[in-house]
PDB file of C-alpha atoms in Angstrom:
ATOM      1  CA  PHE A   8     118.060  95.254  55.806  1.00  0.00           C
ATOM      2  CA  PHE A   9     121.060  93.807  57.647  1.00  0.00           C
ATOM      3  CA  PHE A  10     122.539  97.397  58.081  1.00  0.00           C
ATOM      4  CA  LEU A  11     119.228  98.595  59.666  1.00  0.00           C
ATOM      5  CA  LEU A  12     119.184  95.639  62.028  1.00  0.00           C
ATOM      6  CA  LEU A  13     122.790  96.204  63.016  1.00  0.00           C
ATOM      7  CA  PHE A  14     122.210  99.988  63.412  1.00  0.00           C
ATOM      8  CA  SER A  15     119.096  99.498  65.526  1.00  0.00           C
ATOM      9  CA  ALA A  16     121.051  96.995  67.779  1.00  0.00           C
ATOM     10  CA  CYS A  17     123.870  99.502  68.426  1.00  0.00           C
ATOM     11  CA  PRO A  18     123.618 101.346  71.656  1.00  0.00           C
ATOM     12  CA  ARG A  19     122.855 105.031  71.478  1.00  0.00           C
ATOM     13  CA  PRO A  20     125.600 107.423  72.356  1.00  0.00           C
ATOM     14  CA  GLU A  21     125.951 107.658  76.213  1.00  0.00           C
ATOM     15  CA  GLY A  22     125.381 111.301  76.238  1.00  0.00           C
ATOM     16  CA  SER A  23     121.858 111.255  74.731  1.00  0.00           C
ATOM     17  CA  SER A  24     120.997 108.133  76.801  1.00  0.00           C
ATOM     18  CA  ALA A  25     122.190 109.929  79.957  1.00  0.00           C
ATOM     19  CA  LYS A  26     120.239 113.048  79.078  1.00  0.00           C
ATOM     20  CA  GLU A  27     116.970 111.019  78.485  1.00  0.00           C
ATOM     21  CA  ASP A  28     117.492 109.033  81.684  1.00  0.00           C
ATOM     22  CA  LEU A  29     118.094 112.280  83.701  1.00  0.00           C
ATOM     23  CA  THR A  30     114.981 113.855  82.149  1.00  0.00           C
ATOM     24  CA  GLN A  31     112.837 110.904  83.005  1.00  0.00           C
ATOM     25  CA  TYR A  32     114.410 110.728  86.455  1.00  0.00           C
ATOM     26  CA  MET A  33     113.555 114.362  87.153  1.00  0.00           C
ATOM     27  CA  ASP A  34     110.003 113.838  85.867  1.00  0.00           C
ATOM     28  CA  THR A  35     109.639 111.056  88.394  1.00  0.00           C
ATOM     29  CA  ALA A  36     111.296 113.011  91.142  1.00  0.00           C
ATOM     30  CA  ARG A  37     108.716 115.713  90.813  1.00  0.00           C
ATOM     31  CA  LEU A  38     106.204 113.054  91.876  1.00  0.00           C
ATOM     32  CA  TRP A  39     108.320 112.308  94.848  1.00  0.00           C
ATOM     33  CA  ALA A  40     108.509 115.902  96.068  1.00  0.00           C
ATOM     34  CA  ALA A  41     105.034 115.815  97.795  1.00  0.00           C
ATOM     35  CA  THR A  42     106.200 112.831  99.976  1.00  0.00           C
ATOM     36  CA  GLU A  43     109.427 114.407 100.881  1.00  0.00           C
ATOM     37  CA  LEU A  44     107.698 117.626 101.769  1.00  0.00           C
ATOM     38  CA  ARG A  45     105.340 115.733 104.016  1.00  0.00           C
ATOM     39  CA  ILE A  46     108.243 114.038 105.812  1.00  0.00           C
ATOM     40  CA  ASN A  47     110.247 117.187 106.100  1.00  0.00           C
ATOM     41  CA  ALA A  48     107.307 119.128 107.464  1.00  0.00           C
ATOM     42  CA  ALA A  49     106.811 116.567 110.225  1.00  0.00           C
ATOM     43  CA  ILE A  50     110.453 116.794 111.111  1.00  0.00           C
ATOM     44  CA  ALA A  51     110.301 120.620 111.188  1.00  0.00           C
ATOM     45  CA  THR A  52     107.262 120.333 113.508  1.00  0.00           C
ATOM     46  CA  VAL A  53     109.038 118.266 116.111  1.00  0.00           C
ATOM     47  CA  ARG A  54     112.198 120.389 115.843  1.00  0.00           C
ATOM     48  CA  GLU A  55     110.101 123.545 116.362  1.00  0.00           C
ATOM     49  CA  ASP A  56     108.829 121.857 119.545  1.00  0.00           C
ATOM     50  CA  GLN A  57     112.512 121.035 120.331  1.00  0.00           C
ATOM     51  CA  PHE A  58     111.383 117.470 121.195  1.00  0.00           C
ATOM     52  CA  VAL A  59     109.881 118.773 124.454  1.00  0.00           C
ATOM     53  CA  HIS A  60     106.423 117.289 124.267  1.00  0.00           C
ATOM     54  CA  ASP A  61     106.507 113.606 123.896  1.00  0.00           C
ATOM     55  CA  ASP A  62     102.958 113.504 122.662  1.00  0.00           C
ATOM     56  CA  VAL A  63     103.764 115.925 119.876  1.00  0.00           C
ATOM     57  CA  VAL A  64     106.738 113.866 118.816  1.00  0.00           C
ATOM     58  CA  ILE A  65     104.801 110.675 118.726  1.00  0.00           C
ATOM     59  CA  ALA A  66     101.714 112.071 117.152  1.00  0.00           C
ATOM     60  CA  THR A  67     103.734 113.889 114.433  1.00  0.00           C
ATOM     61  CA  LEU A  68     106.349 111.220 113.643  1.00  0.00           C
ATOM     62  CA  ARG A  69     104.492 107.898 114.058  1.00  0.00           C
ATOM     63  CA  PRO A  70     102.513 108.284 110.803  1.00  0.00           C
ATOM     64  CA  ILE A  71     105.620 109.654 109.068  1.00  0.00           C
ATOM     65  CA  VAL A  72     107.650 106.482 109.899  1.00  0.00           C
ATOM     66  CA  GLY A  73     105.213 104.462 107.683  1.00  0.00           C
ATOM     67  CA  VAL A  74     105.275 107.155 104.997  1.00  0.00           C
ATOM     68  CA  SER A  75     109.082 107.202 104.951  1.00  0.00           C
ATOM     69  CA  GLN A  76     109.248 103.290 104.885  1.00  0.00           C
ATOM     70  CA  GLU A  77     106.881 103.243 101.936  1.00  0.00           C
ATOM     71  CA  TYR A  78     108.854 106.084 100.263  1.00  0.00           C
ATOM     72  CA  VAL A  79     112.045 103.973 100.545  1.00  0.00           C
ATOM     73  CA  ARG A  80     110.212 101.052  98.791  1.00  0.00           C
ATOM     74  CA  GLN A  81     109.063 103.428  96.146  1.00  0.00           C
ATOM     75  CA  LEU A  82     112.587 104.666  95.516  1.00  0.00           C
ATOM     76  CA  GLU A  83     113.831 101.036  95.414  1.00  0.00           C
ATOM     77  CA  ASN A  84     111.439 100.299  92.657  1.00  0.00           C
ATOM     78  CA  HIS A  85     112.843 102.962  90.453  1.00  0.00           C
ATOM     79  CA  HIS A  86     115.715 101.796  88.276  1.00  0.00           C
ATOM     80  CA  PRO A  87     117.650 104.346  86.322  1.00  0.00           C
ATOM     81  CA  ARG A  88     119.239 102.875  83.127  1.00  0.00           C
ATOM     82  CA  THR A  89     122.682 104.674  83.161  1.00  0.00           C
ATOM     83  CA  PRO A  90     125.301 103.711  85.656  1.00  0.00           C
ATOM     84  CA  PRO A  91     126.154 107.217  86.893  1.00  0.00           C
ATOM     85  CA  LEU A  92     122.517 108.035  87.578  1.00  0.00           C
ATOM     86  CA  ARG A  93     121.961 104.593  89.055  1.00  0.00           C
ATOM     87  CA  ASN A  94     124.794 105.222  91.506  1.00  0.00           C
ATOM     88  CA  VAL A  95     123.294 108.633  92.512  1.00  0.00           C
ATOM     89  CA  HIS A  96     119.906 107.033  92.978  1.00  0.00           C
ATOM     90  CA  LEU A  97     121.339 104.268  95.162  1.00  0.00           C
ATOM     91  CA  GLU A  98     122.994 107.006  97.263  1.00  0.00           C
ATOM     92  CA  TYR A  99     119.590 108.695  97.471  1.00  0.00           C
ATOM     93  CA  ILE A 100     117.865 105.523  98.526  1.00  0.00           C
ATOM     94  CA  GLU A 101     120.377 104.990 101.330  1.00  0.00           C
ATOM     95  CA  ALA A 102     119.962 108.469 102.578  1.00  0.00           C
ATOM     96  CA  TRP A 103     116.185 108.104 102.741  1.00  0.00           C
ATOM     97  CA  ARG A 104     116.538 104.624 104.361  1.00  0.00           C
ATOM     98  CA  ALA A 105     118.632 106.355 107.051  1.00  0.00           C
ATOM     99  CA  HIS A 106     115.756 108.911 107.426  1.00  0.00           C
ATOM    100  CA  TYR A 107     113.352 106.074 107.946  1.00  0.00           C
ATOM    101  CA  LEU A 108     115.584 104.395 110.494  1.00  0.00           C
ATOM    102  CA  ALA A 109     116.275 107.593 112.444  1.00  0.00           C
ATOM    103  CA  LEU A 110     112.556 108.435 112.598  1.00  0.00           C
ATOM    104  CA  ALA A 111     111.610 104.997 113.805  1.00  0.00           C
ATOM    105  CA  THR A 112     114.387 105.202 116.471  1.00  0.00           C
ATOM    106  CA  MET A 113     113.033 108.591 117.579  1.00  0.00           C
ATOM    107  CA  ILE A 114     109.558 107.151 118.125  1.00  0.00           C
ATOM    108  CA  ALA A 115     110.929 104.179 120.111  1.00  0.00           C
ATOM    109  CA  SER A 116     113.155 106.461 122.141  1.00  0.00           C
ATOM    110  CA  VAL A 117     110.337 108.736 123.148  1.00  0.00           C
ATOM    111  CA  GLU A 118     108.104 105.802 123.991  1.00  0.00           C
ATOM    112  CA  LYS A 119     110.814 104.472 126.291  1.00  0.00           C
ATOM    113  CA  LYS A 120     111.640 107.950 127.461  1.00  0.00           C
ATOM    114  CA  ASP A 121     115.213 107.365 126.535  1.00  0.00           C
ATOM    115  CA  TYR A 122     116.176 110.905 125.733  1.00  0.00           C
ATOM    116  CA  LEU A 123     119.931 110.077 125.158  1.00  0.00           C
ATOM    117  CA  GLN A 124     118.758 107.679 122.452  1.00  0.00           C
ATOM    118  CA  LEU A 125     116.499 110.368 121.077  1.00  0.00           C
ATOM    119  CA  ALA A 126     119.477 112.824 120.808  1.00  0.00           C
ATOM    120  CA  LYS A 127     121.504 110.115 118.982  1.00  0.00           C
ATOM    121  CA  ALA A 128     118.523 109.471 116.585  1.00  0.00           C
ATOM    122  CA  ASN A 129     118.363 113.156 115.900  1.00  0.00           C
ATOM    123  CA  ASP A 130     122.042 113.198 115.085  1.00  0.00           C
ATOM    124  CA  ASP A 131     121.466 110.197 112.752  1.00  0.00           C
ATOM    125  CA  LEU A 132     118.651 112.194 111.089  1.00  0.00           C
ATOM    126  CA  LEU A 133     120.893 115.185 110.621  1.00  0.00           C
ATOM    127  CA  GLU A 134     123.429 112.845 109.049  1.00  0.00           C
ATOM    128  CA  ALA A 135     120.749 111.387 106.759  1.00  0.00           C
ATOM    129  CA  GLN A 136     119.689 114.913 105.752  1.00  0.00           C
ATOM    130  CA  ARG A 137     123.302 115.719 104.850  1.00  0.00           C
ATOM    131  CA  SER A 138     123.385 112.529 102.708  1.00  0.00           C
ATOM    132  CA  VAL A 139     120.205 113.586 100.832  1.00  0.00           C
ATOM    133  CA  ALA A 140     121.871 116.889 100.171  1.00  0.00           C
ATOM    134  CA  ASP A 141     125.032 115.204  98.918  1.00  0.00           C
ATOM    135  CA  ALA A 142     123.005 112.937  96.594  1.00  0.00           C
ATOM    136  CA  LEU A 143     121.131 115.965  95.257  1.00  0.00           C
ATOM    137  CA  ALA A 144     124.450 117.756  94.672  1.00  0.00           C
ATOM    138  CA  ASP A 145     125.629 114.600  92.785  1.00  0.00           C
ATOM    139  CA  LEU A 146     122.417 114.674  90.735  1.00  0.00           C
ATOM    140  CA  ALA A 147     122.852 118.399  89.951  1.00  0.00           C
ATOM    141  CA  ARG A 148     126.453 117.623  88.825  1.00  0.00           C
ATOM    142  CA  LEU A 149     125.204 114.861  86.424  1.00  0.00           C
ATOM    143  CA  MET A 150     122.691 117.244  85.086  1.00  0.00           C
ATOM    144  CA  ARG A 151     125.249 119.921  84.399  1.00  0.00           C
ATOM    145  CA  GLU A 152     127.492 117.292  82.775  1.00  0.00           C
ATOM    146  CA  ALA A 153     124.598 116.170  80.544  1.00  0.00           C
ATOM    147  CA  GLY A 154     123.879 119.847  79.498  1.00  0.00           C
ATOM    148  CA  LEU A 155     120.783 120.060  81.610  1.00  0.00           C
ATOM    149  CA  GLN A 156     120.277 122.705  84.158  1.00  0.00           C
ATOM    150  CA  PRO A 157     119.007 121.655  87.586  1.00  0.00           C
ATOM    151  CA  ASN A 158     115.746 123.353  88.405  1.00  0.00           C
ATOM    152  CA  ALA A 159     116.640 126.414  90.466  1.00  0.00           C
ATOM    153  CA  SER A 160     113.107 126.828  91.714  1.00  0.00           C
ATOM    154  CA  GLY A 161     113.666 123.852  93.995  1.00  0.00           C
ATOM    155  CA  ASP A 162     111.611 120.873  93.081  1.00  0.00           C
ATOM    156  CA  GLN A 163     113.281 119.059  96.014  1.00  0.00           C
ATOM    157  CA  PRO A 164     112.174 120.284  99.399  1.00  0.00           C
ATOM    158  CA  SER A 165     114.825 121.898 101.528  1.00  0.00           C
ATOM    159  CA  THR A 166     116.061 120.221 104.647  1.00  0.00           C
ATOM    160  CA  PRO A 167     114.247 121.420 107.662  1.00  0.00           C
ATOM    161  CA  PRO A 168     115.967 123.379 110.372  1.00  0.00           C
ATOM    162  CA  ALA A 169     117.754 121.162 112.897  1.00  0.00           C
ATOM    163  CA  PRO A 170     117.924 122.335 116.575  1.00  0.00           C
ATOM    164  CA  LYS A 171     119.249 119.693 118.908  1.00  0.00           C
ATOM    165  CA  PRO A 172     116.821 118.163 121.344  1.00  0.00           C
ATOM    166  CA  PRO A 173     117.368 119.429 124.831  1.00  0.00           C
ATOM    167  CA  SER A 174     119.682 117.377 126.994  1.00  0.00           C
ATOM    168  CA  PRO A 175     117.988 115.114 129.538  1.00  0.00           C
ATOM    169  CA  GLY A 176     116.654 117.019 132.590  1.00  0.00           C
ATOM    170  CA  SER A 177     117.141 120.456 130.932  1.00  0.00           C
ATOM    171  CA  GLU A 178     113.492 120.777 129.982  1.00  0.00           C
ATOM    172  CA  ALA A 179     110.248 119.463 131.389  1.00  0.00           C
ATOM    173  CA  ARG A 180     109.030 116.469 129.427  1.00  0.00           C
ATOM    174  CA  GLY A 181     105.404 116.207 128.407  1.00  0.00           C
TER     175      GLY A 181
END
């Protein structure tokens, strides 16, 4: 009996624990994909418009600011068990928090008609998108190390294209 108690109290090998944690994480991440797709679609819409029409920027991004804020909360409520995955997840949270802050700044900039601040917010968003890509690369590395293959079909939405907003005065504002 004591042997069974001792055996059950021993931690499992890190490899199997990491594999299980990664598998559960990817199952959860599939649920996040729809939210990320919605956020990225809105970003793509305003970038296609090249930030020219203030009404399009505001109407498209204002609801997404709330979606992205709630998404950050959702990410914060997920707690991977293994330290390597926990670190990658924290990196992912910070990248999405930067998305949220950049989107909120974009709305405020357009409302104030501060197009220099809008350009800076777009640069911040581009950096946030690079940070998401870096976190996803780190996640793929962990999966390879655990003997799992990242899903090549792309469960995670791709980063939308990123043209720069026009410089102040180069385009008519709407």
